[in-house]
Every structure is written in C-alpha cells, then in structure tokens.
CSV table of C-alpha atoms in Angstrom, one decimal:
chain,number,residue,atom,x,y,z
A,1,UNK,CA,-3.2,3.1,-18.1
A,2,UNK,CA,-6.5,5.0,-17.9
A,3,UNK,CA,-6.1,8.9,-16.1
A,4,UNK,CA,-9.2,9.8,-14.6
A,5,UNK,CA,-8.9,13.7,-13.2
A,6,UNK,CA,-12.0,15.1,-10.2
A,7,UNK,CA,-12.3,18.1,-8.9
A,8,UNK,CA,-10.9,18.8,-5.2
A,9,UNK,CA,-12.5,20.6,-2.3
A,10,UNK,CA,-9.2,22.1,-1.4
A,11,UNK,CA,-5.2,23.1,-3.1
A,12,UNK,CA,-3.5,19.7,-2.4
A,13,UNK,CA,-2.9,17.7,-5.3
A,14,UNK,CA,-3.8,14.0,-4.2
A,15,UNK,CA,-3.9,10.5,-6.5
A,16,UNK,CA,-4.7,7.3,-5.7
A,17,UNK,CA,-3.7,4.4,-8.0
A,18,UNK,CA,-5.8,1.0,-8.0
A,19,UNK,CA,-5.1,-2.0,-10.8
A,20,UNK,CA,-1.3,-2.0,-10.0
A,21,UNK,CA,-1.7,-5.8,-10.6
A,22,UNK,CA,-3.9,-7.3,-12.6
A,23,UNK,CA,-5.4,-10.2,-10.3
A,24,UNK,CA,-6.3,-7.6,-7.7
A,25,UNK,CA,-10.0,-5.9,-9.7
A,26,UNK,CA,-10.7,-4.7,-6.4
A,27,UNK,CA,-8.6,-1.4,-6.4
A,28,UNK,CA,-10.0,-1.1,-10.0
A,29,UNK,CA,-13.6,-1.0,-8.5
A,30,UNK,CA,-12.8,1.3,-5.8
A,31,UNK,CA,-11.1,3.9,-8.3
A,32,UNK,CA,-14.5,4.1,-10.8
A,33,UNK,CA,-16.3,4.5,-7.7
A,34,UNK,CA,-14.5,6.6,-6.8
A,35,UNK,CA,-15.0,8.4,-10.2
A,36,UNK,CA,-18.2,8.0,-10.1
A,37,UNK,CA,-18.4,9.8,-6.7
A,38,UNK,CA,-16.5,12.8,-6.6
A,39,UNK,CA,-17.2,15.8,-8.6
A,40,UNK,CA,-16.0,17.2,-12.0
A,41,UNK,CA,-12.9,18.5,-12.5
A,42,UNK,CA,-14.6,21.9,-13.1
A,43,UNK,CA,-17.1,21.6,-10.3
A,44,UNK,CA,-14.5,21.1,-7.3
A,45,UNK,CA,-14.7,24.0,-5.0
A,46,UNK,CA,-10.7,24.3,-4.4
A,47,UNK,CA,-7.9,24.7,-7.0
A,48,UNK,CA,-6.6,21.0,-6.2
A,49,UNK,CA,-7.1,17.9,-8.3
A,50,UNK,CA,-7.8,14.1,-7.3
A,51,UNK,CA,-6.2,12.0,-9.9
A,52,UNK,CA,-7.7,9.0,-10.1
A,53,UNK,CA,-5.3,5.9,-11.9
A,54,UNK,CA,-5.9,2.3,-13.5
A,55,UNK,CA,-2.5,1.2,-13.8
A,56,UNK,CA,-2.4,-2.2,-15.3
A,57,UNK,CA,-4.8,-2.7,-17.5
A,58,UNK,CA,-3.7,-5.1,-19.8
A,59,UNK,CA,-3.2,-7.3,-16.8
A,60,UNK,CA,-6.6,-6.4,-15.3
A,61,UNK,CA,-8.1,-7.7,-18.7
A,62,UNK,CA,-6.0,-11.2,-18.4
A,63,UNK,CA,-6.7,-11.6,-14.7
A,64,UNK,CA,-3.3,-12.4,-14.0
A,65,UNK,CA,-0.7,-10.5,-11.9
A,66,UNK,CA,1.3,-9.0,-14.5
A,67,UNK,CA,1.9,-9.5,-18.1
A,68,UNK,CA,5.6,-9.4,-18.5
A,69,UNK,CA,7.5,-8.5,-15.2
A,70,UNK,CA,5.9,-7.6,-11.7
A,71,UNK,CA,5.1,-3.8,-11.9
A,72,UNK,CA,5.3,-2.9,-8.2
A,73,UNK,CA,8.6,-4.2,-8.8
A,74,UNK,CA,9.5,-2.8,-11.9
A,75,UNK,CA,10.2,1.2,-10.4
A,76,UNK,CA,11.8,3.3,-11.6
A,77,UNK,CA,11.3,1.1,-14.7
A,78,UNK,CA,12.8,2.4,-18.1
A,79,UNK,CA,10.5,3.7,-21.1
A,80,UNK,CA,12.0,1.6,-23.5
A,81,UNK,CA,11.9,-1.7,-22.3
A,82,UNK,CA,10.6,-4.2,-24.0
A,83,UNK,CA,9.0,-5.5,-21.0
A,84,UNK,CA,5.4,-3.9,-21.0
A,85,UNK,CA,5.5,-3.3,-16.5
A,86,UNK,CA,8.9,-2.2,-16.8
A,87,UNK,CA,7.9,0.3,-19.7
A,88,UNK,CA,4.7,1.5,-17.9
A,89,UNK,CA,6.4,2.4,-14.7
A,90,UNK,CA,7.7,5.4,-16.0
A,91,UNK,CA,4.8,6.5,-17.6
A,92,UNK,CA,2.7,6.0,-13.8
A,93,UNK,CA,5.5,7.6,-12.2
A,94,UNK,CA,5.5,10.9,-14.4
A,95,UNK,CA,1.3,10.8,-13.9
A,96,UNK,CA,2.3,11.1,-9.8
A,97,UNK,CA,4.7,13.6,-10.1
A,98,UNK,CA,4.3,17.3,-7.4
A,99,UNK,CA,1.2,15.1,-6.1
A,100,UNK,CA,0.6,16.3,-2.8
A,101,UNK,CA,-0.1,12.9,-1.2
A,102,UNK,CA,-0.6,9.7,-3.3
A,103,UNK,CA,-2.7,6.3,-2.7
A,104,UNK,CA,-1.7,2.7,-3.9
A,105,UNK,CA,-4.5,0.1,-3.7
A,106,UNK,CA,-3.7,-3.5,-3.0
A,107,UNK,CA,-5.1,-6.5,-2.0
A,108,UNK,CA,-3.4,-9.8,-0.6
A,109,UNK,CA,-4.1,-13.7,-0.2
A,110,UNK,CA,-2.8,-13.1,3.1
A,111,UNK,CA,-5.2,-12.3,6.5
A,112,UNK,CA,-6.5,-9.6,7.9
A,113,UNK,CA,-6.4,-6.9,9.0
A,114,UNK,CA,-5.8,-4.0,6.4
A,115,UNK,CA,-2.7,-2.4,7.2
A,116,UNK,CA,-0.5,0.7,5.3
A,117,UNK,CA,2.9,0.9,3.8
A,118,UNK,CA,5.5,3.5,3.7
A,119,UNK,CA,9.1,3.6,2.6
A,120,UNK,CA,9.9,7.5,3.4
A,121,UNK,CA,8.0,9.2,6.3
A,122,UNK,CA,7.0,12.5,5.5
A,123,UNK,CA,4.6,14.9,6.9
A,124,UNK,CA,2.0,14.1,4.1
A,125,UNK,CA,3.0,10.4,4.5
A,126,UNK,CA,2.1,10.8,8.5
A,127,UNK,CA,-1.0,12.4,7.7
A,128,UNK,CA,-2.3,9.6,5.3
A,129,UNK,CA,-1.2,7.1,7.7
A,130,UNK,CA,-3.0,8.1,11.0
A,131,UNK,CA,-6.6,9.2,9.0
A,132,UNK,CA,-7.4,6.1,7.7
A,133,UNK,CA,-8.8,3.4,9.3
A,134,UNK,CA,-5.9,0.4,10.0
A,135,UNK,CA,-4.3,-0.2,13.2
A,136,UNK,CA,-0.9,-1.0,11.7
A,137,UNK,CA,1.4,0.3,9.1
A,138,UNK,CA,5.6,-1.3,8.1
A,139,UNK,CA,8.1,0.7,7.5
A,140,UNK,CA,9.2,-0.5,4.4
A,141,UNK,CA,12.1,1.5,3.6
A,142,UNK,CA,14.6,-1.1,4.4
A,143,UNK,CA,13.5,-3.7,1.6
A,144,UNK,CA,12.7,-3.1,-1.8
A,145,UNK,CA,13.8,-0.1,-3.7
A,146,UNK,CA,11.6,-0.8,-6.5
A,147,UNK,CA,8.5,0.1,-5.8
A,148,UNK,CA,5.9,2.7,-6.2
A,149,UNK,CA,6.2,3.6,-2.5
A,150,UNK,CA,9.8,3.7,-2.3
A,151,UNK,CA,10.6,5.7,-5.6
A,152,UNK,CA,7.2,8.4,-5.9
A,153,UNK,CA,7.4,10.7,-2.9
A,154,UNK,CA,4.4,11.1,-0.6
A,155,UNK,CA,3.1,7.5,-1.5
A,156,UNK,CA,1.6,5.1,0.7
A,157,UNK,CA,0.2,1.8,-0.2
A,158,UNK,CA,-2.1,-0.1,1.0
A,159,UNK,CA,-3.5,-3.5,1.8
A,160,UNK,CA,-7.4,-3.0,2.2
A,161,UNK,CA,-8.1,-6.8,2.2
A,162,UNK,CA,-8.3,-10.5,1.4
A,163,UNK,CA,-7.8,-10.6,-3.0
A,164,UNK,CA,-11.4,-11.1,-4.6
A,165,UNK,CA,-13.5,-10.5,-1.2
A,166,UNK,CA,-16.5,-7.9,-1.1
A,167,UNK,CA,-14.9,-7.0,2.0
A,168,UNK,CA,-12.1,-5.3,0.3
A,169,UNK,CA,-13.7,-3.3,-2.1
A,170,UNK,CA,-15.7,-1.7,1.2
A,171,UNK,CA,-12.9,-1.5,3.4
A,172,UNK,CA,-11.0,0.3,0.5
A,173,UNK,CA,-13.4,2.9,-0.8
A,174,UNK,CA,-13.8,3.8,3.1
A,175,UNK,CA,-10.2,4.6,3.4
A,176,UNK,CA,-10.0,6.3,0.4
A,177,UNK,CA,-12.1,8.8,1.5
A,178,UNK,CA,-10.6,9.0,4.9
A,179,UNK,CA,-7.4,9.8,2.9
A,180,UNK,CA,-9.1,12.3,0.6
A,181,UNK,CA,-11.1,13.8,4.0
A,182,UNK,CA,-7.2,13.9,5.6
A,183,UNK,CA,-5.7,16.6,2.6
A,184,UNK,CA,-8.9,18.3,2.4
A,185,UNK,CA,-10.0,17.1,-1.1
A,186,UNK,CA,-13.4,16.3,-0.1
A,187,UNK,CA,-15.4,18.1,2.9
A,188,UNK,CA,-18.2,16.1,3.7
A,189,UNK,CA,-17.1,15.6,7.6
A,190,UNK,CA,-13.8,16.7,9.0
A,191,UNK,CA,-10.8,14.0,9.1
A,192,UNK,CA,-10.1,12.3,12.4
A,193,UNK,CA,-6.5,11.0,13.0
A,194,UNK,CA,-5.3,8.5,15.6
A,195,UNK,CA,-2.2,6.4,16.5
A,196,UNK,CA,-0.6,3.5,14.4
A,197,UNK,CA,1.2,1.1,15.3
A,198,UNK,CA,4.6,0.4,13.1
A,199,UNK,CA,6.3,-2.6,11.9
A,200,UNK,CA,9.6,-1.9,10.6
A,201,UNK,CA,10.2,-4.7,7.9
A,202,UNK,CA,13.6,-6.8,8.2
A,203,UNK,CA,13.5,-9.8,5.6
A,204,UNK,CA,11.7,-11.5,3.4
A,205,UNK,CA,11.5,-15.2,4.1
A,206,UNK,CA,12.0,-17.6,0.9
A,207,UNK,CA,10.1,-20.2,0.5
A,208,UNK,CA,11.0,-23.6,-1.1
A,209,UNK,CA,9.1,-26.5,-3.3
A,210,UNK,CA,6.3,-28.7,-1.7
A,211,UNK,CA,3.3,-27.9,0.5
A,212,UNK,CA,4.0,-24.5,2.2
A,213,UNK,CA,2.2,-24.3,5.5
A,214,UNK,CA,2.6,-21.0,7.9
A,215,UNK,CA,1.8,-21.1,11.4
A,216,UNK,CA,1.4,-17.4,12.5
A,217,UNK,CA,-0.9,-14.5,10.9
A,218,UNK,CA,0.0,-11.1,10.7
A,219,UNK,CA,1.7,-9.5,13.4
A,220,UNK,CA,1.3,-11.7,16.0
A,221,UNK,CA,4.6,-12.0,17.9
A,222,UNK,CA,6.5,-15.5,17.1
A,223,UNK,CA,7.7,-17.3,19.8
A,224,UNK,CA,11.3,-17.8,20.1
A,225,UNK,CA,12.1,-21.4,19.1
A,226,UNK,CA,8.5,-22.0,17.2
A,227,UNK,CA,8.5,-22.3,13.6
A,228,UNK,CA,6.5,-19.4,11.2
A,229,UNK,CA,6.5,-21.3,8.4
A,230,UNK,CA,7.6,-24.6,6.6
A,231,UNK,CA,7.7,-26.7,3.1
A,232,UNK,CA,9.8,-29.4,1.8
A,233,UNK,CA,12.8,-27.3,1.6
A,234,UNK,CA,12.9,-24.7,4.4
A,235,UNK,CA,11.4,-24.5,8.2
A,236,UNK,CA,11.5,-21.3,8.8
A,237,UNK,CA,12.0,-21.7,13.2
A,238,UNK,CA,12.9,-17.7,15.0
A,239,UNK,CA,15.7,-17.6,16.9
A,240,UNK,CA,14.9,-14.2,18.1
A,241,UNK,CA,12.2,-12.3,20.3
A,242,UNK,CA,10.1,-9.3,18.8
A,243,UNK,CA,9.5,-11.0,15.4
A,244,UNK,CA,5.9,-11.1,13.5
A,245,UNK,CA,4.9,-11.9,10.1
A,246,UNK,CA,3.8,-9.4,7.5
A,247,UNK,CA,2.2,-10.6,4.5
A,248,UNK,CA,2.2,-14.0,5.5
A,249,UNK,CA,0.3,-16.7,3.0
A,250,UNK,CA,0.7,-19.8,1.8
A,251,UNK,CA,-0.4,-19.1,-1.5
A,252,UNK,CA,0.3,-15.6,-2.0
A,253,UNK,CA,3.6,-15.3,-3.4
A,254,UNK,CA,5.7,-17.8,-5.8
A,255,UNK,CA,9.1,-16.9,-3.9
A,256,UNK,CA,8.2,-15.9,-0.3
A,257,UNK,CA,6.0,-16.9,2.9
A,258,UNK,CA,6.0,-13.1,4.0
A,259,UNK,CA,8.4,-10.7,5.4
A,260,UNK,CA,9.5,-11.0,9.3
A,261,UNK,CA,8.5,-8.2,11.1
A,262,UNK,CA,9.3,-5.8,14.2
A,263,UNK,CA,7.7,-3.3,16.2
A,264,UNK,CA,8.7,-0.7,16.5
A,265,UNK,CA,6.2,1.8,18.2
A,266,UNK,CA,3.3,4.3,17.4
A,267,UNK,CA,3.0,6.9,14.4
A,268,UNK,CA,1.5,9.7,16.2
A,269,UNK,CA,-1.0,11.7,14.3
A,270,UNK,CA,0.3,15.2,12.7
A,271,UNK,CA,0.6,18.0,15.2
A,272,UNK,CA,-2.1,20.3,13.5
A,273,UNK,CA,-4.9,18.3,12.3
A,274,UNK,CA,-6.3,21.7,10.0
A,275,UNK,CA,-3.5,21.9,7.8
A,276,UNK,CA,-3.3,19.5,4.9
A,277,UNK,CA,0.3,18.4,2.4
A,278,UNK,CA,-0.3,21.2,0.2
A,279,UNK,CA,-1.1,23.8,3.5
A,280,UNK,CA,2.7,23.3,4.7
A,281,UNK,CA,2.2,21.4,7.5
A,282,UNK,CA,5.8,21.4,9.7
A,283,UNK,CA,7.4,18.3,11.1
A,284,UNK,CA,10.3,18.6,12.2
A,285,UNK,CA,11.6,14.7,12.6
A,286,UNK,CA,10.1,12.4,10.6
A,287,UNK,CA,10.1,8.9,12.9
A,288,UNK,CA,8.0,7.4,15.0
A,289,UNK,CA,7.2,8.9,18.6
C-alpha cells in the first residue's frame, strides 16, 4: 500500500483510494494524477489533508483481481492473517480513519453509466453523492458487510467506468475533483450539487456453469415475467415489478450476473451547499427525500 499525502484548500480531511483490485489500473492512474495535480502537503492553503491511496499493489503488479482473497471483501479483515487482502484491510482501514469524507475507485466489466455506492448515508456521504457527476447511486447497506463502504464511515465508492477503457480513467479523475470541489479541498470553481437517483440493492443473483447471457443493462426496469439473465444452470425470469439490474455482466464476476435492483427515489443535494464534512453541516434524517 503506497500513502500519498497533498495539501487541502480547506479543514476537511478527504481520501480517495484507487488500486483496491489489482485488474482495475485505472483508479491507480487517476490517484498519481491526482498526485501529480494537487499541491504539497505544505503548500495547501487550509489545515486539511487529501490522502491519496494505492491499495493493492501487489495485485496491481500481477494484473489480477487479488492475490489471496478479494479485498473489498475482506473488511474489517484481521492483521494477522495469512491471507495477504485480509491482512491489508486493516492496515487501509486505520489509513482512513477521522477522514472527513472518503473515495473508492472502481471499475466494472459491466455497462455504463458510472454510478456511486453507499452503505450508511451521512451528511458527508450526501454531499459526495450529489457533487459528482452520475445520475444514480445503490443503497448498498442491505448486502455485504464486508466492504470498505460498509465498514469506513463517510465512504463512497465508485464505479467510474468500463475496466481497461480510457473512458474511465477521464470520467474518474473528473469526479474526483467534483468530490474534492464538494468538501472544499480544492477551490478552483465552486461545487455544484444536483439530484440522484437511488437504487436500494436487494440480492445478488448467482450464476451457474455454461454460457452466461444477460438480457437487461443497468437499471433499466425488468419486465415482469421476462428473464434478466440465463446459463446452463439458472434462468434468472422476475416475478416482480420495480426490479433493475446493478452490475450486471456476463463476464464480470465468477459467482454472480449482478445484483437486482429497486428504486427507490432521489438523494436531494445537502441543504447548505457552503458548508463542507468537516464545517458541520446538519442533517437531520439521513434518507432519501
């Protein structure tokens, strides 16, 4: 894990992790430009920081997904494992901890568009959400309790794009600075907020042996009765109305097709738009509007 700490035009305390599996380079690329961008610790204007964080990099260096066990799985992990992800997520985890707001980078074999995660809606969590640019972000908070966005408060993750596309690394860097601009860590143009849409995730859906096809891309509504996704062994057919597909790939997961889907409403951007996480920004229910 490489630590990489910038200076901050304002107090919060803000992070954003890329490399959190070693087959996706492109949050990698967007944290060293990242780097590359902003300005020395000593030079920032505010008493804040911007932690910048290459998670995985013995994974990076393999181009593979992980090395041992799945580390956005792995949370809260234990240090002495002998399973290297499992070891490390501790280690990430204490790097994160009183940040502010925090970032996760990802990148999918499944379509566009970009969308955000959140397991825990907080006021820093609704302020990421509605600055950056996607028109959807799931509720995760029902599924997996192991990963960095259900266990490290304030963290959002994100899925900037298709895995190995130019596209990504663009769309990415873009929103990193949206979410930077959002908790006043850089000041080159004020933040601008707007509605989201959320998706409250239900279930995964398992996939079987043989060749997977899915019928349905992200979020689009599933027709009762039509099937979202098939292979030798399951055929995946909804029996119910309101359902779309998160994630959803053929080739993207070992286990799964994707996650079904429901939405739920809008995320309505943060009541003051000057205060950032670290200014004390009040919300008093933390759900969608």
């Amino acid at each position: 894990m490489e630590t990489i700490d910038r200076g901050s035009a304002g107090s919060a305390r803000v992070a954003i992790v890329g490399g959190i599996h070693g087959d996706e380079p492109a949050g990698e690329r967007i944290v060293r430009r990242l780097a590359d961008a902003l300005d020395a610790p000593e030079d920032g204007a505010g008493d804040g920081i911007v932690r910048l964080i290459v998670a995985n990099e013995p994974a990076l260096a393999a181009e593979t997904r992980y090395t041992d066990t799945d580390l956005n799985r792995a949370f809260p992990g234990d240090a002495d494992s002998d399973e290297y992800e499992r070891a490390l997520a501790p280690r990430l985890a204490a790097e994160l901890e009183g940040m502010d707001a925090v970032l996760a980078l990802h990148t999918s074999h499944s379509a566009p568009p970009p969308f955000a995660i959140y397991s825990d809606l907080t006021p820093s969590v609704r302020r990421s959400v509605t600055a950056m640019p996607v028109d959807y972000v799931v509720d995760a908070g029902g599924l997996r309790g192991t990963t960095l966005d259900s266990t490290v408060p304030n963290t959002v993750s994100i899925e900037v794009g298709r895995q190995g596309s130019e596209t990504a690394v663009e769309f990415g860097y873009e929103a990193c600075l949206a979410f930077l601009r959002a908790h006043g860590a850089v000041d080159d143009e004020p933040p601008t907020f707007s509605e989201t849409t959320v998706v409250a995730g239900d279930k995964e859906v398992p996939k079987g042996s043989g060749e997977p096809t899915v019928h349905f891309a992200n979020f689009e509504e599933i027709p009762v009765g039509a099937v979202f996704a098939e292979d030798d062994v399951y055929t995946h057919r909804v029996e119910e109305e309101g359902v779309v597909p998160i994630l959803a790939s053929e080739e993207g997961y070992e286990e799964i097709f994707g996650i079904y889907g429901r939405v739920m409403g809008t995320l309505e951007p943060p009541a003051s738009a000057d205060q950032t996480a670290a200014g004390g920004e009040r919300v008093d229910e933390a759900e969608t509007e």
